[in-house]
XYZ file of C-alpha atoms in Angstrom:
665
model
C 22.144 109.622 148.673
C 22.820 108.748 145.001
C 21.860 105.596 143.183
C 25.159 103.787 143.864
C 24.950 104.516 147.545
C 21.401 103.258 147.648
C 22.456 100.068 145.734
C 25.318 99.450 148.149
C 22.990 99.707 151.145
C 20.826 96.902 149.854
C 23.809 94.550 148.800
C 25.131 92.042 151.269
C 28.872 91.476 151.723
C 28.656 88.231 149.699
C 26.995 90.097 146.862
C 29.808 92.641 146.811
C 32.465 89.880 146.494
C 30.464 88.234 143.725
C 30.222 91.465 141.792
C 33.964 92.046 142.263
C 34.877 88.597 140.965
C 32.483 88.874 138.052
C 34.100 92.144 137.040
C 37.640 90.639 136.807
C 38.552 89.593 133.230
C 42.376 89.278 133.437
C 42.290 86.460 135.976
C 40.376 83.169 136.029
C 38.831 83.067 139.513
C 36.727 80.070 140.356
C 36.056 77.535 143.092
C 36.485 73.806 143.339
C 34.804 71.430 145.713
C 37.062 69.196 147.867
C 37.309 66.665 145.018
C 38.333 69.238 142.375
C 34.945 69.764 140.687
C 34.411 73.312 139.346
C 31.528 74.953 141.211
C 31.894 78.591 140.087
C 33.279 80.408 136.951
C 34.040 84.048 136.320
C 34.272 85.970 133.005
C 38.064 86.015 133.235
C 38.108 82.230 133.260
C 35.811 82.129 130.284
C 37.917 84.692 128.380
C 41.211 82.864 128.290
C 40.104 79.223 128.882
C 37.251 79.335 126.388
C 34.578 77.561 128.432
C 31.273 79.148 129.446
C 30.052 78.594 132.996
C 27.423 76.106 131.852
C 30.066 74.100 129.977
C 32.542 73.777 132.801
C 30.680 73.894 136.122
C 30.406 70.335 137.362
C 33.564 69.269 135.455
C 36.821 68.282 137.126
C 39.509 70.965 136.891
C 42.036 68.390 135.654
C 40.658 68.886 132.127
C 42.724 72.098 131.978
C 45.929 70.031 132.282
C 47.734 68.243 129.507
C 47.421 64.520 129.065
C 50.987 64.067 130.284
C 50.309 66.046 133.505
C 47.122 64.086 134.207
C 48.958 60.790 133.825
C 51.584 61.986 136.251
C 48.901 63.045 138.782
C 49.791 66.712 138.715
C 46.199 67.998 139.382
C 45.700 65.760 142.440
C 49.186 66.653 143.672
C 48.321 70.340 143.484
C 45.233 69.873 145.712
C 47.196 67.722 148.142
C 49.894 70.400 148.381
C 47.283 73.114 148.977
C 45.675 71.079 151.798
C 49.004 70.151 153.368
C 50.867 73.437 152.958
C 47.925 75.797 152.972
C 48.745 76.981 149.482
C 49.850 75.734 146.059
C 51.544 77.951 143.530
C 53.208 77.039 140.255
C 53.537 77.847 136.567
C 52.989 75.486 133.687
C 51.285 74.738 130.421
C 47.459 74.473 130.493
C 44.900 73.536 127.810
C 42.133 75.760 126.439
C 38.819 74.481 125.147
C 40.096 74.643 121.556
C 43.094 72.494 122.496
C 45.648 75.306 122.325
C 48.124 75.770 125.136
C 48.812 78.770 127.324
C 51.327 79.382 130.089
C 49.484 79.758 133.373
C 50.450 81.094 136.767
C 48.242 79.091 139.202
C 47.453 79.728 142.878
C 45.209 77.318 144.821
C 44.110 78.082 148.374
C 42.059 75.691 150.550
C 38.711 77.009 151.847
C 37.767 75.894 155.328
C 34.963 76.520 157.793
C 35.685 78.133 161.074
C 35.814 74.637 162.487
C 38.624 73.779 160.065
C 36.583 71.532 157.846
C 37.697 71.650 154.153
C 34.797 72.752 151.986
C 36.707 73.408 148.722
C 39.451 75.396 146.979
C 39.795 78.885 145.574
C 41.765 78.807 142.322
C 43.201 81.832 140.576
C 44.854 81.428 137.147
C 46.625 84.075 135.071
C 47.578 83.776 131.414
C 51.319 84.550 131.211
C 51.863 83.165 127.720
C 53.250 86.415 126.298
C 55.726 86.756 129.146
C 56.686 83.105 128.842
C 57.254 83.397 125.098
C 59.289 86.548 125.638
C 61.387 84.812 128.273
C 61.914 81.797 126.054
C 62.842 84.020 123.146
C 65.292 85.844 125.374
C 66.643 82.586 126.709
C 66.941 81.194 123.212
C 68.663 84.367 122.058
C 71.044 84.220 124.995
C 71.748 80.563 124.306
C 72.333 81.273 120.638
C 74.627 84.127 121.564
C 76.466 81.877 124.016
C 76.837 79.196 121.371
C 77.955 81.821 118.883
C 80.583 83.186 121.226
C 81.697 79.725 122.278
C 81.845 78.569 118.670
C 84.049 81.440 117.444
C 87.591 80.109 117.079
C 89.297 83.025 115.318
C 88.646 85.522 118.116
C 89.285 85.297 121.839
C 86.016 86.606 123.354
C 85.725 86.730 127.138
C 84.656 88.928 130.023
C 86.488 90.550 132.909
C 85.113 91.763 136.192
C 85.740 95.298 137.358
C 89.191 94.307 138.650
C 90.283 92.677 135.394
C 89.764 89.069 136.472
C 88.646 86.648 133.713
C 85.051 85.466 134.309
C 84.378 83.413 131.155
C 86.337 81.983 128.239
C 85.473 80.935 124.697
C 86.941 78.401 122.274
C 88.828 81.073 120.339
C 90.544 82.245 123.524
C 91.585 78.657 124.228
C 92.927 78.211 120.702
C 94.763 81.523 120.497
C 96.141 81.796 124.033
C 96.472 78.126 124.939
C 94.639 78.184 128.293
C 91.536 76.091 128.954
C 88.643 77.777 130.780
C 89.461 75.854 133.962
C 93.052 77.127 133.859
C 92.331 80.799 133.294
C 88.943 81.754 134.796
C 89.676 83.567 138.038
C 93.105 84.796 136.843
C 93.950 88.406 136.079
C 94.092 89.239 132.377
C 97.532 90.862 132.785
C 98.873 87.290 132.489
C 98.586 87.675 128.700
C 100.883 90.733 128.613
C 104.656 90.741 128.238
C 106.903 91.379 131.218
C 107.798 94.771 129.761
C 104.125 95.778 129.488
C 103.358 94.618 133.007
C 106.269 96.643 134.360
C 104.853 99.771 132.720
C 101.331 98.894 133.985
C 99.876 98.645 130.467
C 96.985 96.326 131.534
C 95.741 98.765 134.172
C 96.196 101.709 131.828
C 93.952 99.934 129.323
C 91.186 99.414 131.917
C 91.487 103.033 133.028
C 90.948 104.201 129.462
C 87.902 101.929 129.070
C 86.374 103.164 132.349
C 86.947 106.750 131.290
C 86.137 106.575 127.571
C 84.080 103.381 127.288
C 86.405 101.689 124.784
C 90.043 100.737 124.285
C 91.652 99.504 121.054
C 95.290 98.716 120.401
C 97.753 96.321 118.762
C 100.727 94.813 120.522
C 102.618 91.710 121.576
C 100.820 89.225 123.824
C 102.030 85.991 125.432
C 100.565 82.506 125.057
C 100.552 79.795 127.707
C 103.696 78.217 126.206
C 105.529 81.559 126.426
C 105.490 82.287 122.697
C 104.467 85.732 121.525
C 101.835 86.748 118.999
C 100.792 90.120 117.598
C 97.292 90.870 118.875
C 94.549 93.303 117.940
C 92.692 94.033 121.196
C 89.329 95.712 121.851
C 87.974 96.233 125.375
C 84.461 97.623 125.973
C 82.883 98.638 129.258
C 79.754 96.766 130.421
C 77.344 98.945 132.445
C 73.825 98.521 133.843
C 70.867 100.790 133.123
C 72.050 103.225 135.781
C 75.527 103.413 134.274
C 77.250 101.384 136.969
C 80.335 99.519 135.708
C 79.744 95.753 135.816
C 82.878 94.589 134.008
C 84.542 94.484 130.611
C 84.058 92.648 127.332
C 87.402 91.806 125.711
C 87.998 90.657 122.137
C 91.469 89.625 120.976
C 92.521 88.535 117.513
C 95.833 86.974 116.498
C 97.042 89.031 113.526
C 100.663 87.878 113.553
C 100.407 86.562 110.002
C 98.837 89.777 108.762
C 101.562 91.796 110.478
C 104.265 89.656 108.872
C 102.640 90.028 105.450
C 102.348 93.778 105.947
C 105.989 94.015 106.971
C 106.981 92.017 103.902
C 104.801 94.249 101.742
C 106.339 97.369 103.276
C 109.810 95.936 102.766
C 108.997 95.048 99.153
C 107.550 98.507 98.559
C 110.632 100.115 100.102
C 112.877 97.839 98.048
C 110.969 98.740 94.888
C 111.339 102.451 95.578
C 115.017 101.955 96.357
C 115.446 99.850 93.229
C 113.728 102.474 91.079
C 115.903 105.192 92.582
C 119.054 103.155 92.062
C 117.989 102.304 88.516
C 117.461 105.970 87.703
C 120.822 106.882 89.207
C 122.378 103.938 87.390
C 121.085 105.101 84.028
C 122.435 108.587 84.653
C 125.744 107.219 85.952
C 126.098 104.828 83.026
C 125.548 107.598 80.516
C 128.020 109.905 82.236
C 130.588 107.106 82.541
C 130.231 106.243 78.853
C 130.938 109.797 77.770
C 133.700 110.105 80.348
C 135.275 106.907 79.012
C 135.527 108.450 75.573
C 137.194 111.560 77.008
C 139.613 109.470 79.062
C 140.486 107.444 76.009
C 141.408 110.631 74.165
C 143.427 111.939 77.118
C 145.253 108.664 77.827
C 145.953 107.989 74.162
C 147.276 111.479 73.583
C 149.424 111.370 76.727
C 150.946 108.043 75.686
C 151.778 109.377 72.263
C 153.271 112.512 73.843
C 155.410 110.381 76.154
C 157.094 108.868 73.074
C 157.793 112.223 71.509
C 158.733 114.486 74.454
C 162.376 115.435 74.900
C 164.304 113.825 77.748
C 163.302 116.452 80.326
C 162.779 115.046 83.867
C 160.372 117.815 84.825
C 158.213 117.330 81.747
C 158.247 113.559 82.191
C 157.196 113.939 85.823
C 154.287 116.144 84.865
C 153.324 113.746 82.070
C 153.409 110.684 84.349
C 151.320 112.573 86.888
C 148.732 113.366 84.188
C 148.671 109.727 83.052
C 148.146 108.506 86.629
C 145.304 110.970 87.071
C 143.672 109.771 83.849
C 144.098 106.142 84.946
C 142.425 106.949 88.284
C 139.616 108.494 86.279
C 139.408 105.296 84.243
C 139.113 103.240 87.449
C 136.367 105.578 88.637
C 134.399 105.080 85.409
C 134.764 101.317 85.774
C 133.205 101.554 89.222
C 130.453 103.763 87.897
C 129.748 101.293 85.095
C 129.801 98.419 87.578
C 127.154 100.170 89.648
C 125.138 100.921 86.513
C 125.478 97.245 85.468
C 126.880 98.327 82.106
C 130.341 96.852 82.340
C 131.414 93.892 80.289
C 131.565 90.782 82.496
C 133.397 87.594 81.592
C 131.123 85.013 83.203
C 132.837 81.784 84.183
C 132.901 79.202 86.964
C 134.892 80.470 89.948
C 135.881 78.636 93.126
C 135.732 81.350 95.779
C 138.092 79.640 98.289
C 140.808 79.371 95.611
C 140.176 82.940 94.524
C 140.594 84.222 98.097
C 143.722 82.142 98.671
C 145.217 83.655 95.548
C 144.556 87.116 97.009
C 146.229 86.401 100.375
C 149.305 88.541 99.820
C 147.255 91.369 98.320
C 144.800 91.353 101.238
C 147.540 91.287 103.875
C 149.352 94.206 102.271
C 146.120 96.175 101.851
C 144.716 95.606 105.340
C 147.849 95.916 107.450
C 149.092 94.045 110.529
C 146.353 95.292 112.906
C 143.650 93.368 111.063
C 143.243 89.625 111.608
C 141.792 87.779 108.606
C 139.947 84.510 109.125
C 138.427 82.366 106.372
C 135.659 79.840 106.889
C 135.001 77.732 103.824
C 133.312 74.306 103.644
C 135.499 71.334 102.756
C 133.632 70.960 99.475
C 132.634 74.227 97.841
C 130.721 74.627 94.600
C 131.838 77.119 92.007
C 129.861 80.288 91.339
C 129.103 82.008 88.069
C 130.785 85.393 87.817
C 133.667 87.505 86.598
C 136.883 86.579 88.451
C 138.493 90.007 88.132
C 135.350 91.782 89.280
C 134.915 89.364 92.184
C 138.488 90.032 93.294
C 137.756 93.745 93.201
C 134.555 93.194 95.211
C 136.358 91.221 97.938
C 139.145 93.775 98.114
C 136.644 96.630 98.329
C 134.615 94.975 101.102
C 137.674 94.089 103.172
C 139.157 97.591 102.827
C 135.827 99.065 103.946
C 135.900 96.682 106.922
C 139.444 97.790 107.742
C 138.423 101.451 107.670
C 135.594 100.654 110.110
C 138.157 99.282 112.591
C 140.680 102.097 113.133
C 142.069 100.373 116.236
C 142.282 96.972 114.595
C 139.952 94.001 114.648
C 138.936 90.850 112.840
C 137.533 90.200 109.374
C 135.878 86.858 108.646
C 135.448 85.802 105.024
C 133.099 82.831 104.676
C 130.821 81.052 102.223
C 127.732 78.895 102.555
C 125.402 77.241 100.083
C 121.723 78.223 100.026
C 118.832 76.734 98.044
C 116.124 79.271 97.245
C 112.645 78.124 96.295
C 109.677 79.913 94.814
C 107.765 81.795 97.490
C 110.768 82.302 99.778
C 110.169 86.045 99.592
C 113.578 86.873 98.069
C 114.337 88.879 94.955
C 116.421 86.094 93.446
C 115.266 83.379 91.104
C 114.794 79.922 92.627
C 117.944 77.840 92.524
C 121.303 77.166 94.193
C 123.413 80.084 95.403
C 126.674 80.627 97.236
C 126.512 83.385 99.844
C 129.888 85.056 100.327
C 130.020 86.981 103.617
C 132.564 89.512 104.824
C 132.012 90.269 108.512
C 133.965 92.746 110.626
C 134.058 93.739 114.290
C 134.058 97.453 113.545
C 131.983 100.430 114.634
C 128.970 99.449 112.525
C 126.336 101.782 111.092
C 123.149 103.320 112.373
C 119.892 102.802 110.470
C 120.100 106.093 108.575
C 123.632 105.351 107.342
C 122.756 101.750 106.480
C 119.848 102.887 104.298
C 122.151 105.088 102.224
C 125.274 102.927 102.257
C 124.847 101.620 98.699
C 123.893 104.938 97.167
C 126.515 106.121 94.669
C 128.841 108.862 95.901
C 127.655 108.461 99.518
C 130.581 107.895 101.867
C 131.295 108.203 105.581
C 135.023 108.529 104.960
C 136.853 111.799 105.119
C 137.586 114.035 102.103
C 139.850 112.351 99.582
C 139.535 108.921 101.229
C 136.727 107.451 99.184
C 134.601 108.043 96.116
C 131.420 106.565 97.587
C 131.192 104.150 94.662
C 132.643 101.021 96.295
C 129.446 99.461 97.648
C 127.453 100.762 94.704
C 129.907 98.929 92.461
C 129.507 95.714 94.485
C 125.730 96.036 94.188
C 126.006 96.448 90.421
C 128.379 93.487 89.974
C 126.083 91.254 92.028
C 122.958 92.259 90.128
C 124.631 91.914 86.739
C 125.889 88.441 87.725
C 122.376 87.277 88.564
C 122.876 87.609 92.316
C 122.221 90.080 95.100
C 124.108 92.160 97.663
C 122.911 93.055 101.153
C 124.318 94.760 104.219
C 123.510 94.045 107.848
C 124.855 96.336 110.510
C 124.223 97.804 113.936
C 125.989 100.666 115.549
C 128.776 99.314 117.738
C 128.246 95.701 116.577
C 130.099 95.568 113.268
C 128.897 94.983 109.716
C 128.188 91.871 107.647
C 128.206 92.123 103.854
C 126.523 89.289 101.942
C 127.128 88.692 98.252
C 124.804 86.074 96.733
C 125.969 84.526 93.464
C 124.362 81.693 91.456
C 126.068 78.315 91.501
C 127.722 77.510 88.178
C 126.045 74.665 86.311
C 129.393 73.209 85.252
C 131.469 72.718 88.389
C 134.903 73.210 86.871
C 136.790 76.350 87.703
C 140.323 77.520 87.167
C 142.215 78.798 90.212
C 142.337 82.581 90.052
C 145.431 84.243 91.465
C 144.819 87.748 90.224
C 148.076 87.770 88.218
C 147.651 89.273 84.729
C 148.623 87.241 81.717
C 151.844 88.115 79.953
C 151.451 90.501 77.066
C 151.666 88.896 73.642
C 154.161 90.449 71.279
C 152.670 93.122 69.073
C 152.299 92.440 65.362
C 155.104 94.081 63.473
C 153.540 94.300 59.999
C 151.386 97.023 58.489
C 147.603 96.616 58.487
C 144.935 98.640 56.761
C 142.361 99.491 59.419
C 139.067 101.352 59.174
C 138.273 103.039 62.519
C 134.599 103.968 63.087
C 133.398 106.227 65.917
C 130.851 109.030 66.094
C 133.044 110.872 68.632
C 135.597 112.768 66.529
C 138.069 113.143 69.413
C 138.098 109.374 69.999
C 138.329 108.745 66.264
C 141.331 111.066 65.879
C 143.053 109.410 68.857
C 142.457 105.904 67.473
C 143.883 106.833 64.063
C 146.909 108.378 65.774
C 147.584 105.174 67.760
C 147.212 103.047 64.628
C 149.682 105.199 62.729
C 152.083 105.140 65.677
C 151.948 101.339 65.524
C 152.830 101.491 61.809
C 149.384 100.760 60.433
C 147.296 102.660 57.923
C 144.098 104.055 59.352
C 140.941 105.274 57.630
C 138.596 107.371 59.761
C 134.796 107.025 59.509
C 132.433 108.999 61.763
C 129.430 106.789 60.990
C 128.579 103.286 59.854
C 127.443 104.602 56.464
C 130.761 106.372 55.936
C 132.611 103.176 56.901
C 130.719 101.135 54.295
C 131.480 103.769 51.666
C 135.214 103.566 52.484
C 135.163 99.759 52.269
C 133.507 99.911 48.847
C 135.759 102.640 47.450
C 139.239 102.235 48.974
C 140.074 98.659 48.118
C 141.388 95.897 50.413
C 141.041 96.450 54.161
C 142.419 94.109 56.843
C 140.452 95.045 59.983
C 137.532 97.252 61.012
C 137.422 98.726 64.521
C 134.003 100.188 65.300
C 132.337 101.785 68.291
C 129.133 100.036 69.352
C 126.884 102.913 70.446
C 126.374 105.042 67.331
C 123.263 106.745 65.943
C 121.311 105.304 62.992
C 123.368 102.088 62.876
C 125.131 100.431 65.807
C 128.498 98.759 65.588
C 126.848 95.346 65.697
C 124.557 96.250 62.814
C 127.578 97.515 60.894
C 129.357 94.204 61.534
C 126.365 92.302 60.150
C 126.359 94.491 57.040
C 130.117 93.938 56.578
C 129.724 90.175 56.952
C 127.247 90.091 54.058
C 129.630 91.829 51.607
C 133.027 90.818 53.056
C 132.533 87.569 55.003
C 136.239 87.165 55.864
C 136.831 90.726 57.064
C 137.476 90.808 60.853
C 135.534 93.361 62.898
C 136.456 94.506 66.429
C 133.709 96.035 68.558
C 134.972 98.812 70.840
C 132.645 99.501 73.743
C 132.840 101.265 77.062
C 130.225 99.093 78.784
C 127.947 96.111 78.377
C 125.506 97.985 76.228
C 125.073 95.258 73.638
C 121.723 93.511 73.759
C 121.803 90.239 75.740
C 120.463 88.311 72.777
C 123.296 89.557 70.564
C 125.685 86.615 69.984
C 128.773 88.380 68.634
C 131.659 85.902 68.124
C 134.249 88.530 67.154
C 136.626 90.283 69.577
C 135.642 93.244 71.688
C 137.936 96.024 72.831
C 137.079 97.682 76.141
C 137.134 101.458 76.255
C 139.242 103.317 77.201
C 141.946 101.175 75.571
C 145.631 101.930 75.402
C 147.936 101.629 72.438
C 149.362 98.393 73.874
C 145.872 96.887 74.235
C 145.065 97.908 70.667
C 148.276 96.288 69.453
C 147.522 93.036 71.309
C 144.020 92.857 69.835
C 145.334 93.370 66.329
C 147.928 90.648 66.947
C 145.162 88.240 67.994
C 143.279 89.054 64.796
C 146.333 88.254 62.689
C 147.071 85.072 64.688
C 143.469 83.877 64.356
C 143.645 84.416 60.597
C 146.733 82.238 60.439
C 145.156 79.526 62.615
C 142.065 79.484 60.392
C 144.208 78.992 57.286
C 143.040 82.346 56.017
C 145.596 84.750 54.525
C 145.087 88.350 55.440
C 145.615 90.529 52.382
C 147.584 93.588 53.308
C 147.180 96.614 51.092
C 150.333 98.204 49.738
C 151.557 101.330 51.420
C 149.501 104.255 50.334
C 148.618 107.708 51.421
C 145.379 107.510 53.377
C 142.564 109.896 52.567
C 142.165 113.017 54.583
C 140.963 112.122 58.114
C 137.835 113.638 59.546
C 138.889 115.510 62.623
């Protein structure tokens, strides 16, 4: 028998219990008499209450309670409960010797004799302060998280059960989707989806993905309580317990409709910029080609006209000549369209009343469109004038209506209408703020698909058959609109027709002449002999101009540069008129005119140009002659120069007939 066994043999049962209680340090185990006086005290009680046995034995146990609890009779109530119920158990704040508090788990059992007489109470107390603090911290964290979630108004944050039923609802969900928590909790979240998405089972597909992959993220249309739609960014996460069992889903939804709209506008602006840059590059190339082509056409047309006067009376030769002239004239029309697209044509800006302009074109439109096309006009009773070039606008309307006719091979209706629009800064358009008239030409034709619509205004792109279109019509309309300070757009869907919109600025002065499209009568050509200096860096054009002048009975001096022209003026004596090309190297025609004005202030100068290449700030009061010009147009311009000299009281000094110097050819 070892020492422990021998010690155990001598200890009574009471001694063993005493030793056991004395060994416990994590629990306060002590006894109270029937009135609540402490009659025993173990080391555990001393450790976390702070009293030694000598300090506390004989004291009432109520001293461990707070002042508030003592006033409310909590200690006495605990003993009464233990006597009545056979046990008292609770948790609450208790006071240590040093006055600090700890969270105690208390159990009080009544101690009775075998006869049932109450002889006291056994009281066991455990310090659970750390657990209590942890629970309070967790509770506080949960409350803060709840308040955080409930306070978020920019996001809809809520939970779903495993079937997709809404189980809670935050302020953001109420704001974004329109439902209060009482209206939506207990409903299936598929209520927020569109009818189309519900038919394709998109809500269930989303939950299936979350259950399989743990997360789902997508953007799409969702429906508010009032039936309106918004573009939503949705995230759904699976909620699982420690064993991985699915408990439900956390769902976050954000309304990003505004961001989507901004992005679409940005994409549209970026696409428009790329398109604009492409069109600008093509326009520069087209303008340069058209300018050179104009010079060639001028040579061809001028030479053919001079040949027509000199050819013998042979019907076959005349037929071939007229055919060549018509071909050259068609080429001239083509260059005008190219220059219109390139925004390098010369526009005569004036106030135009579109309804009057269209009425003046009635006969022309009816002949051009044919009997199978019904034309309807819709103009307001009072219509403001627009700022533009009447001839170009007539050509635009004719082009758009002919295109509409070609899109309706079996006949249909064309509606020409106008409306006034006021554009303000920030409207998202490419036009400057101000008043505009939108001219629309709408047809009931076959329409265009998206691919065709994107390319419709590209130069030389056409859906018509070979020989039926140059592909420059809409490009020309685009150029005229842009050069007039407006814009041109097309709207079309396959099978639903096409609507062309031409936006033009409202004229500041609302007075406009009625345009009928009828050309003015030609003024009689001047019959006298003028001395003219012709200036052009293109020798073919220069030779042709001199030939036309001589055919009209004038004396022409040829200069291939501005410097050569000034030398001729200084050396050859009196000159009546100077005709100069604008685009020349070293010195432009406008610069030459300025130099002439300094030395010969009264000498008229005519600027000959194939397109609107003169700088916008250039205020040139003298006449301009559009290339390619005919002999008749040249004669009329010279006549105007002579007539203006007479009206100004200025006498043009004509040089005597002389033999001109050798021409540079």
